[in-house]
Amino acid sequence: QVQLVESGGGLVQSGDSLRLSCAASGRSLSGYSMGWFRQAPGKEREFVASILWNGGGRVYGDFVEGRFTISGDKNAVYLQMNNLKPDDTGVYLCAAQFGYTGANKFTYWGQGAQVTVSS
């Protein structure tokens, strides 16, 4: 069991930036591929970004359009979000899988961080 905790969410205005962080309590994330997903009420979970366990591959959802950057080290994974839009509003979830099995195979999930973007 890996317990993931997100931080850095909040209420911002359109065009502002936020940096989300995700860490595992009391342990390193070495060897884990990491992902960010988001979900709004009444909508399906949506892929945002992922980074391969060795840092060798980064993938983004189509809607990102160059605005977000995923990065990480042995202790945490981050999501830098710039030029936020109201459509970015939702609960942002951190996810992990040991090694990499597939884009839909994340095993561990955080509770989520609320991001609200006002007009």
PDB file of C-alpha atoms in Angstrom:
ATOM      1  CA  GLN A   1       0.000   0.000   0.000  1.00  0.00           C
ATOM      2  CA  VAL A   2       1.247   3.445  -1.009  1.00  0.00           C
ATOM      3  CA  GLN A   3      -0.518   6.402   0.571  1.00  0.00           C
ATOM      4  CA  LEU A   4      -0.419   9.455  -1.687  1.00  0.00           C
ATOM      5  CA  VAL A   5      -1.190  12.978  -0.515  1.00  0.00           C
ATOM      6  CA  GLU A   6      -1.779  15.936  -2.825  1.00  0.00           C
ATOM      7  CA  SER A   7      -1.285  19.572  -1.897  1.00  0.00           C
ATOM      8  CA  GLY A   8      -1.270  22.975  -3.562  1.00  0.00           C
ATOM      9  CA  GLY A   9      -4.850  23.280  -4.768  1.00  0.00           C
ATOM     10  CA  GLY A  10      -6.962  26.352  -4.260  1.00  0.00           C
ATOM     11  CA  LEU A  11      -9.182  29.043  -5.708  1.00  0.00           C
ATOM     12  CA  VAL A  12      -7.663  31.170  -8.459  1.00  0.00           C
ATOM     13  CA  GLN A  13      -8.755  33.454 -11.254  1.00  0.00           C
ATOM     14  CA  SER A  14      -8.626  32.691 -14.943  1.00  0.00           C
ATOM     15  CA  GLY A  15      -5.058  33.083 -16.195  1.00  0.00           C
ATOM     16  CA  ASP A  16      -3.444  32.344 -12.829  1.00  0.00           C
ATOM     17  CA  SER A  17      -1.045  29.514 -12.009  1.00  0.00           C
ATOM     18  CA  LEU A  18      -0.914  26.726  -9.445  1.00  0.00           C
ATOM     19  CA  ARG A  19       1.644  24.077  -8.589  1.00  0.00           C
ATOM     20  CA  LEU A  20       0.313  20.783  -7.274  1.00  0.00           C
ATOM     21  CA  SER A  21       2.504  18.385  -5.316  1.00  0.00           C
ATOM     22  CA  CYS A  22       2.064  14.708  -4.521  1.00  0.00           C
ATOM     23  CA  ALA A  23       4.125  12.685  -2.071  1.00  0.00           C
ATOM     24  CA  ALA A  24       3.993   9.255  -0.470  1.00  0.00           C
ATOM     25  CA  SER A  25       3.964   9.304   3.299  1.00  0.00           C
ATOM     26  CA  GLY A  26       7.239   8.108   4.750  1.00  0.00           C
ATOM     27  CA  ARG A  27       8.707   6.601   1.599  1.00  0.00           C
ATOM     28  CA  SER A  28      10.411   7.293  -1.699  1.00  0.00           C
ATOM     29  CA  LEU A  29       8.607   7.174  -5.039  1.00  0.00           C
ATOM     30  CA  SER A  30      11.636   5.691  -6.778  1.00  0.00           C
ATOM     31  CA  GLY A  31      10.544   3.036  -9.262  1.00  0.00           C
ATOM     32  CA  TYR A  32       6.962   4.319  -9.630  1.00  0.00           C
ATOM     33  CA  SER A  33       5.395   5.818 -12.701  1.00  0.00           C
ATOM     34  CA  MET A  34       3.180   8.722 -11.712  1.00  0.00           C
ATOM     35  CA  GLY A  35       0.070  10.299 -13.150  1.00  0.00           C
ATOM     36  CA  TRP A  36      -2.302  13.180 -12.644  1.00  0.00           C
ATOM     37  CA  PHE A  37      -6.023  12.883 -13.355  1.00  0.00           C
ATOM     38  CA  ARG A  38      -8.931  15.203 -12.760  1.00  0.00           C
ATOM     39  CA  GLN A  39     -12.640  14.818 -12.215  1.00  0.00           C
ATOM     40  CA  ALA A  40     -15.553  17.226 -12.096  1.00  0.00           C
ATOM     41  CA  PRO A  41     -19.002  16.383 -10.663  1.00  0.00           C
ATOM     42  CA  GLY A  42     -21.020  14.284 -13.079  1.00  0.00           C
ATOM     43  CA  LYS A  43     -18.061  13.726 -15.411  1.00  0.00           C
ATOM     44  CA  GLU A  44     -15.716  10.835 -15.999  1.00  0.00           C
ATOM     45  CA  ARG A  45     -12.184  10.882 -14.704  1.00  0.00           C
ATOM     46  CA  GLU A  46      -9.890  12.570 -17.222  1.00  0.00           C
ATOM     47  CA  PHE A  47      -6.206  11.986 -17.868  1.00  0.00           C
ATOM     48  CA  VAL A  48      -4.022  15.042 -17.339  1.00  0.00           C
ATOM     49  CA  ALA A  49      -0.366  13.968 -17.392  1.00  0.00           C
ATOM     50  CA  SER A  50       2.013  11.129 -16.601  1.00  0.00           C
ATOM     51  CA  ILE A  51       5.730  10.560 -16.169  1.00  0.00           C
ATOM     52  CA  LEU A  52       7.532   7.254 -16.571  1.00  0.00           C
ATOM     53  CA  TRP A  53       9.213   5.699 -13.548  1.00  0.00           C
ATOM     54  CA  ASN A  54      12.673   6.538 -14.892  1.00  0.00           C
ATOM     55  CA  GLY A  55      11.692  10.011 -16.059  1.00  0.00           C
ATOM     56  CA  GLY A  56      12.144   8.967 -19.676  1.00  0.00           C
ATOM     57  CA  GLY A  57       8.648   9.745 -20.917  1.00  0.00           C
ATOM     58  CA  ARG A  58       6.089  12.452 -20.262  1.00  0.00           C
ATOM     59  CA  VAL A  59       2.593  12.419 -21.730  1.00  0.00           C
ATOM     60  CA  TYR A  60      -0.171  15.021 -21.535  1.00  0.00           C
ATOM     61  CA  GLY A  61      -3.861  15.084 -22.251  1.00  0.00           C
ATOM     62  CA  ASP A  62      -4.875  16.875 -25.430  1.00  0.00           C
ATOM     63  CA  PHE A  63      -6.574  19.709 -23.577  1.00  0.00           C
ATOM     64  CA  VAL A  64      -3.335  20.721 -21.838  1.00  0.00           C
ATOM     65  CA  GLU A  65      -2.048  22.482 -24.962  1.00  0.00           C
ATOM     66  CA  GLY A  66       1.367  23.237 -23.482  1.00  0.00           C
ATOM     67  CA  ARG A  67       0.011  24.874 -20.318  1.00  0.00           C
ATOM     68  CA  PHE A  68       0.955  22.158 -17.799  1.00  0.00           C
ATOM     69  CA  THR A  69       4.262  20.503 -16.913  1.00  0.00           C
ATOM     70  CA  ILE A  70       4.720  17.303 -14.933  1.00  0.00           C
ATOM     71  CA  SER A  71       7.996  16.711 -13.119  1.00  0.00           C
ATOM     72  CA  GLY A  72       9.284  14.686 -10.222  1.00  0.00           C
ATOM     73  CA  ASP A  73      12.098  13.542  -8.026  1.00  0.00           C
ATOM     74  CA  LYS A  74      12.568  10.652  -5.612  1.00  0.00           C
ATOM     75  CA  ASN A  75      10.285  12.270  -3.041  1.00  0.00           C
ATOM     76  CA  ALA A  76       7.397  13.817  -4.955  1.00  0.00           C
ATOM     77  CA  VAL A  77       5.720  14.472  -8.277  1.00  0.00           C
ATOM     78  CA  TYR A  78       4.570  17.932  -9.326  1.00  0.00           C
ATOM     79  CA  LEU A  79       2.138  19.472 -11.754  1.00  0.00           C
ATOM     80  CA  GLN A  80       2.815  23.066 -12.742  1.00  0.00           C
ATOM     81  CA  MET A  81      -0.353  24.572 -14.183  1.00  0.00           C
ATOM     82  CA  ASN A  82      -0.203  27.898 -15.995  1.00  0.00           C
ATOM     83  CA  ASN A  83      -2.846  29.970 -17.751  1.00  0.00           C
ATOM     84  CA  LEU A  84      -5.646  28.210 -15.926  1.00  0.00           C
ATOM     85  CA  LYS A  85      -9.148  28.286 -17.374  1.00  0.00           C
ATOM     86  CA  PRO A  86     -12.552  27.785 -15.732  1.00  0.00           C
ATOM     87  CA  ASP A  87     -12.781  24.435 -17.551  1.00  0.00           C
ATOM     88  CA  ASP A  88      -9.770  23.289 -15.519  1.00  0.00           C
ATOM     89  CA  THR A  89     -11.908  23.292 -12.374  1.00  0.00           C
ATOM     90  CA  GLY A  90     -12.089  19.904 -10.677  1.00  0.00           C
ATOM     91  CA  VAL A  91     -10.555  17.523  -8.185  1.00  0.00           C
ATOM     92  CA  TYR A  92      -6.998  16.678  -9.198  1.00  0.00           C
ATOM     93  CA  LEU A  93      -5.908  13.173  -8.283  1.00  0.00           C
ATOM     94  CA  CYS A  94      -2.392  11.830  -7.984  1.00  0.00           C
ATOM     95  CA  ALA A  95      -1.834   8.210  -9.025  1.00  0.00           C
ATOM     96  CA  ALA A  96       1.048   5.724  -9.002  1.00  0.00           C
ATOM     97  CA  GLN A  97       1.968   2.312 -10.325  1.00  0.00           C
ATOM     98  CA  PHE A  98       5.150   0.397  -9.694  1.00  0.00           C
ATOM     99  CA  GLY A  99       7.130   0.303 -12.892  1.00  0.00           C
ATOM    100  CA  TYR A 100       4.790   0.754 -15.834  1.00  0.00           C
ATOM    101  CA  THR A 101       2.075  -1.647 -16.959  1.00  0.00           C
ATOM    102  CA  GLY A 102      -0.222   0.694 -18.872  1.00  0.00           C
ATOM    103  CA  ALA A 103      -1.929   4.069 -19.015  1.00  0.00           C
ATOM    104  CA  ASN A 104      -5.043   2.637 -17.351  1.00  0.00           C
ATOM    105  CA  LYS A 105      -3.192   0.551 -14.754  1.00  0.00           C
ATOM    106  CA  PHE A 106      -2.513   3.009 -11.960  1.00  0.00           C
ATOM    107  CA  THR A 107      -2.868   1.153  -8.679  1.00  0.00           C
ATOM    108  CA  TYR A 108      -2.543   3.770  -5.946  1.00  0.00           C
ATOM    109  CA  TRP A 109      -4.564   6.963  -5.660  1.00  0.00           C
ATOM    110  CA  GLY A 110      -4.570  10.051  -3.497  1.00  0.00           C
ATOM    111  CA  GLN A 111      -7.702  11.669  -2.103  1.00  0.00           C
ATOM    112  CA  GLY A 112      -7.478  14.629  -4.458  1.00  0.00           C
ATOM    113  CA  ALA A 113      -6.935  18.365  -4.326  1.00  0.00           C
ATOM    114  CA  GLN A 114      -9.633  20.835  -5.325  1.00  0.00           C
ATOM    115  CA  VAL A 115      -8.758  23.337  -8.034  1.00  0.00           C
ATOM    116  CA  THR A 116     -11.312  26.051  -8.717  1.00  0.00           C
ATOM    117  CA  VAL A 117     -10.786  28.599 -11.472  1.00  0.00           C
ATOM    118  CA  SER A 118     -13.148  31.551 -11.540  1.00  0.00           C
ATOM    119  CA  SER A 119     -13.877  33.897 -14.419  1.00  0.00           C
TER     120      SER A 119
END
